[in-house]
């Protein structure tokens, strides 16, 4: 049975909710037939071209963020999902390298919070890059080699730090949001019709081939009128976008390196998940979008920085078996404040199974906080 037909049949079965059944279907390691997965590189069917606000972002500002002029972006919508926008890799050559390096080298630094903080002493997580780069550079293909700390990384939070216990943000657990990532997010949001977007919180997810992201809704932000932005780099994945209830069967789609998803309006509060990370469909260790180095002629005010060959070697080795996703949110509306809370523990805790990473191996299921 073709994947599309099998998925449809699964969605109609009783018992387990439709989203969970399809999550398990696409999670299977031997699910080789993926013809039912939407591929935006060959749009058709329920996929249609989406109009962007070209005049909202100057070509210069797009270039400063490492993006092509908005007039060249390929943006799509999905019938049945108003407010959902898929932008097929709008990055300028070499610019994805910057964001990968930031996610591995800079954003992992303190005062940002990561999953390793939950079971390691602060001095052990102060410089994940420095402690990992040599091990990563020398890494071979053997699965028996001990993993570096960067390979044990599962998530990092930025800005307003998400509390995994209470599923809330708070005013007293906040650190400065990276200015380069804020600028990138503002340009993408403006191009999608959301001028004045403020990047206030970010969750960076670090996936490997045995990783997945559980079924959840991003509803903790106090302002749902602003979009959720999602950026992907490295290996590909299957993304499931469902409905307002888990009983509604989701639509499966591919996400490749450089792709951006924007969830706004009706689609802002839909269930979604990542059941599976896939090897680069081009058949090479890394997607071809990483082949080109950054141009030596960067515009004035560019937030993009050149990466040293040494740094990129470490990033490239990491990406051979990994995918990085950045989700950026505006937590508060203009002038809005957090409600008064008493006795709230604002420390970041481990995510529950359905709200964050799940990892499978043939031998056992790992808890999200395991190293």
XYZ file of C-alpha atoms in Angstrom, residues 134-343:
210
model
C 38.286 18.164 18.815
C 36.250 15.024 19.475
C 33.825 15.998 16.695
C 36.579 16.834 14.230
C 38.213 13.434 14.733
C 34.937 11.525 14.842
C 34.722 8.451 12.623
C 31.750 6.389 11.539
C 31.783 3.955 14.460
C 28.682 4.086 16.657
C 30.769 2.845 19.585
C 32.681 6.118 19.934
C 31.718 8.168 23.003
C 29.569 11.170 22.176
C 30.743 14.731 22.662
C 28.707 17.123 24.802
C 27.380 18.838 21.668
C 26.070 15.471 20.490
C 24.280 15.064 23.841
C 22.634 18.464 23.439
C 18.874 18.292 22.873
C 17.610 21.827 23.421
C 18.675 25.378 24.220
C 16.341 28.207 25.247
C 16.885 31.899 24.498
C 15.317 35.131 25.746
C 12.351 34.232 27.933
C 13.271 30.718 29.033
C 10.475 28.187 28.763
C 9.616 26.365 31.979
C 8.991 22.716 31.083
C 7.140 22.050 34.361
C 4.618 24.881 34.316
C 4.652 25.288 30.500
C 4.969 29.041 31.032
C 7.372 31.925 30.538
C 8.055 34.433 33.315
C 9.558 37.897 33.659
C 12.240 36.758 36.120
C 13.713 34.037 33.914
C 14.965 36.068 30.978
C 18.321 36.682 29.312
C 19.180 38.915 26.319
C 17.914 37.564 23.001
C 20.628 37.274 20.282
C 20.521 40.393 18.124
C 21.433 38.627 14.875
C 18.652 36.047 15.274
C 16.181 38.791 16.232
C 17.007 40.677 13.028
C 16.592 37.571 10.867
C 13.241 36.808 12.508
C 11.981 40.369 12.068
C 12.686 40.287 8.325
C 10.971 36.930 7.790
C 7.954 37.976 9.857
C 7.660 41.290 7.990
C 7.802 39.516 4.622
C 4.885 37.366 5.802
C 2.825 40.425 6.743
C 3.814 40.775 10.410
C 5.725 44.029 10.660
C 6.965 44.909 14.124
C 7.460 41.295 15.181
C 9.644 41.079 18.293
C 11.734 37.950 18.775
C 11.475 37.404 22.528
C 11.899 33.658 23.046
C 13.583 30.882 21.145
C 13.790 27.123 21.528
C 16.597 25.463 19.587
C 16.144 21.732 18.982
C 19.088 19.479 18.172
C 18.042 16.259 16.426
C 19.858 13.099 15.398
C 18.633 10.225 13.232
C 17.079 8.551 16.290
C 15.310 11.711 17.486
C 11.735 12.911 17.195
C 9.609 15.752 18.525
C 6.420 14.766 20.329
C 2.893 15.913 19.478
C 2.194 19.334 20.966
C 0.733 22.825 20.547
C 2.763 26.006 21.101
C 0.277 27.945 23.219
C 2.347 29.219 26.172
C 3.014 32.616 24.603
C 0.643 35.308 25.879
C 0.206 36.842 22.412
C -1.101 34.353 19.826
C -1.683 37.042 17.224
C 2.017 36.951 16.324
C 3.437 34.085 14.259
C 5.639 31.175 15.226
C 8.762 31.031 13.030
C 10.629 27.776 12.424
C 14.048 27.505 10.723
C 15.676 24.176 9.788
C 19.319 23.376 9.008
C 21.158 20.142 8.224
C 19.507 16.796 7.585
C 15.865 16.608 6.482
C 12.785 15.650 8.464
C 9.106 14.838 8.223
C 6.859 17.435 9.844
C 3.258 16.646 10.775
C 0.720 19.482 10.896
C -2.644 18.561 12.353
C -5.763 20.294 13.581
C -7.147 21.828 16.751
C -7.765 18.321 18.111
C -5.598 15.213 18.030
C -8.490 13.286 16.508
C -7.830 15.161 13.242
C -5.333 13.373 10.999
C -2.271 15.541 10.213
C -0.669 16.359 6.877
C 2.921 15.133 6.468
C 5.507 17.303 4.721
C 9.263 17.322 4.151
C 11.479 19.983 5.696
C 14.912 20.392 4.139
C 17.895 22.496 5.105
C 17.176 26.221 4.866
C 13.393 25.824 4.793
C 11.304 28.163 6.948
C 7.792 27.565 8.267
C 5.509 30.295 9.575
C 2.465 29.359 11.649
C 0.023 32.228 12.109
C -3.681 32.908 12.438
C -5.717 29.697 12.436
C -2.555 27.583 12.058
C -0.825 29.170 15.065
C -2.432 26.791 17.591
C -2.535 23.552 15.618
C -1.044 20.284 16.824
C 2.266 19.430 15.197
C 5.210 17.055 15.585
C 8.391 15.716 13.972
C 8.241 11.899 13.912
C 11.400 11.313 11.950
C 14.729 12.756 10.804
C 15.824 11.636 7.336
C 19.196 11.516 5.584
C 19.785 14.232 3.009
C 17.706 13.140 -0.035
C 20.527 14.190 -2.385
C 22.470 11.162 -1.169
C 25.495 13.168 -0.001
C 26.686 13.594 3.587
C 25.527 17.212 3.613
C 22.950 19.047 1.484
C 24.479 20.877 -1.476
C 23.355 24.226 -0.025
C 26.374 23.962 2.293
C 28.864 23.530 -0.551
C 29.356 27.247 -1.130
C 31.276 29.357 1.346
C 30.085 32.811 2.344
C 30.817 35.684 -0.030
C 33.781 37.818 1.035
C 31.774 40.949 0.200
C 29.192 41.304 2.971
C 26.937 44.382 3.065
C 27.416 47.095 5.668
C 25.528 46.186 8.825
C 25.286 42.486 7.977
C 24.501 40.237 10.937
C 26.178 37.364 9.093
C 29.763 36.595 10.056
C 32.418 34.590 8.274
C 33.180 31.208 9.816
C 36.748 29.967 9.968
C 37.518 26.797 8.045
C 38.321 25.156 11.382
C 34.927 26.053 12.851
C 33.056 24.935 9.756
C 34.816 21.547 9.782
C 33.375 20.945 13.252
C 29.894 22.117 12.199
C 29.961 20.004 9.039
C 30.937 16.892 10.966
C 28.084 17.493 13.415
C 25.530 18.002 10.636
C 26.371 14.721 8.908
C 24.029 12.973 11.346
C 22.047 15.866 12.756
C 19.409 18.515 12.170
C 19.046 21.851 13.973
C 15.740 23.663 14.275
C 15.198 27.187 15.641
C 11.666 28.190 16.658
C 11.235 31.879 17.436
C 8.262 33.432 19.223
C 6.949 36.768 20.413
C 5.721 36.095 23.940
C 4.087 39.413 24.838
C 2.032 41.882 22.834
C 3.233 45.489 22.703
C 2.896 46.923 26.218
C 1.732 43.614 27.708
C 3.182 42.295 30.965
C 3.245 38.909 32.622
C 0.526 38.274 35.205
C 1.676 38.304 38.821
C 2.734 34.852 39.977
C 3.571 33.714 43.479
C 5.736 30.769 44.421
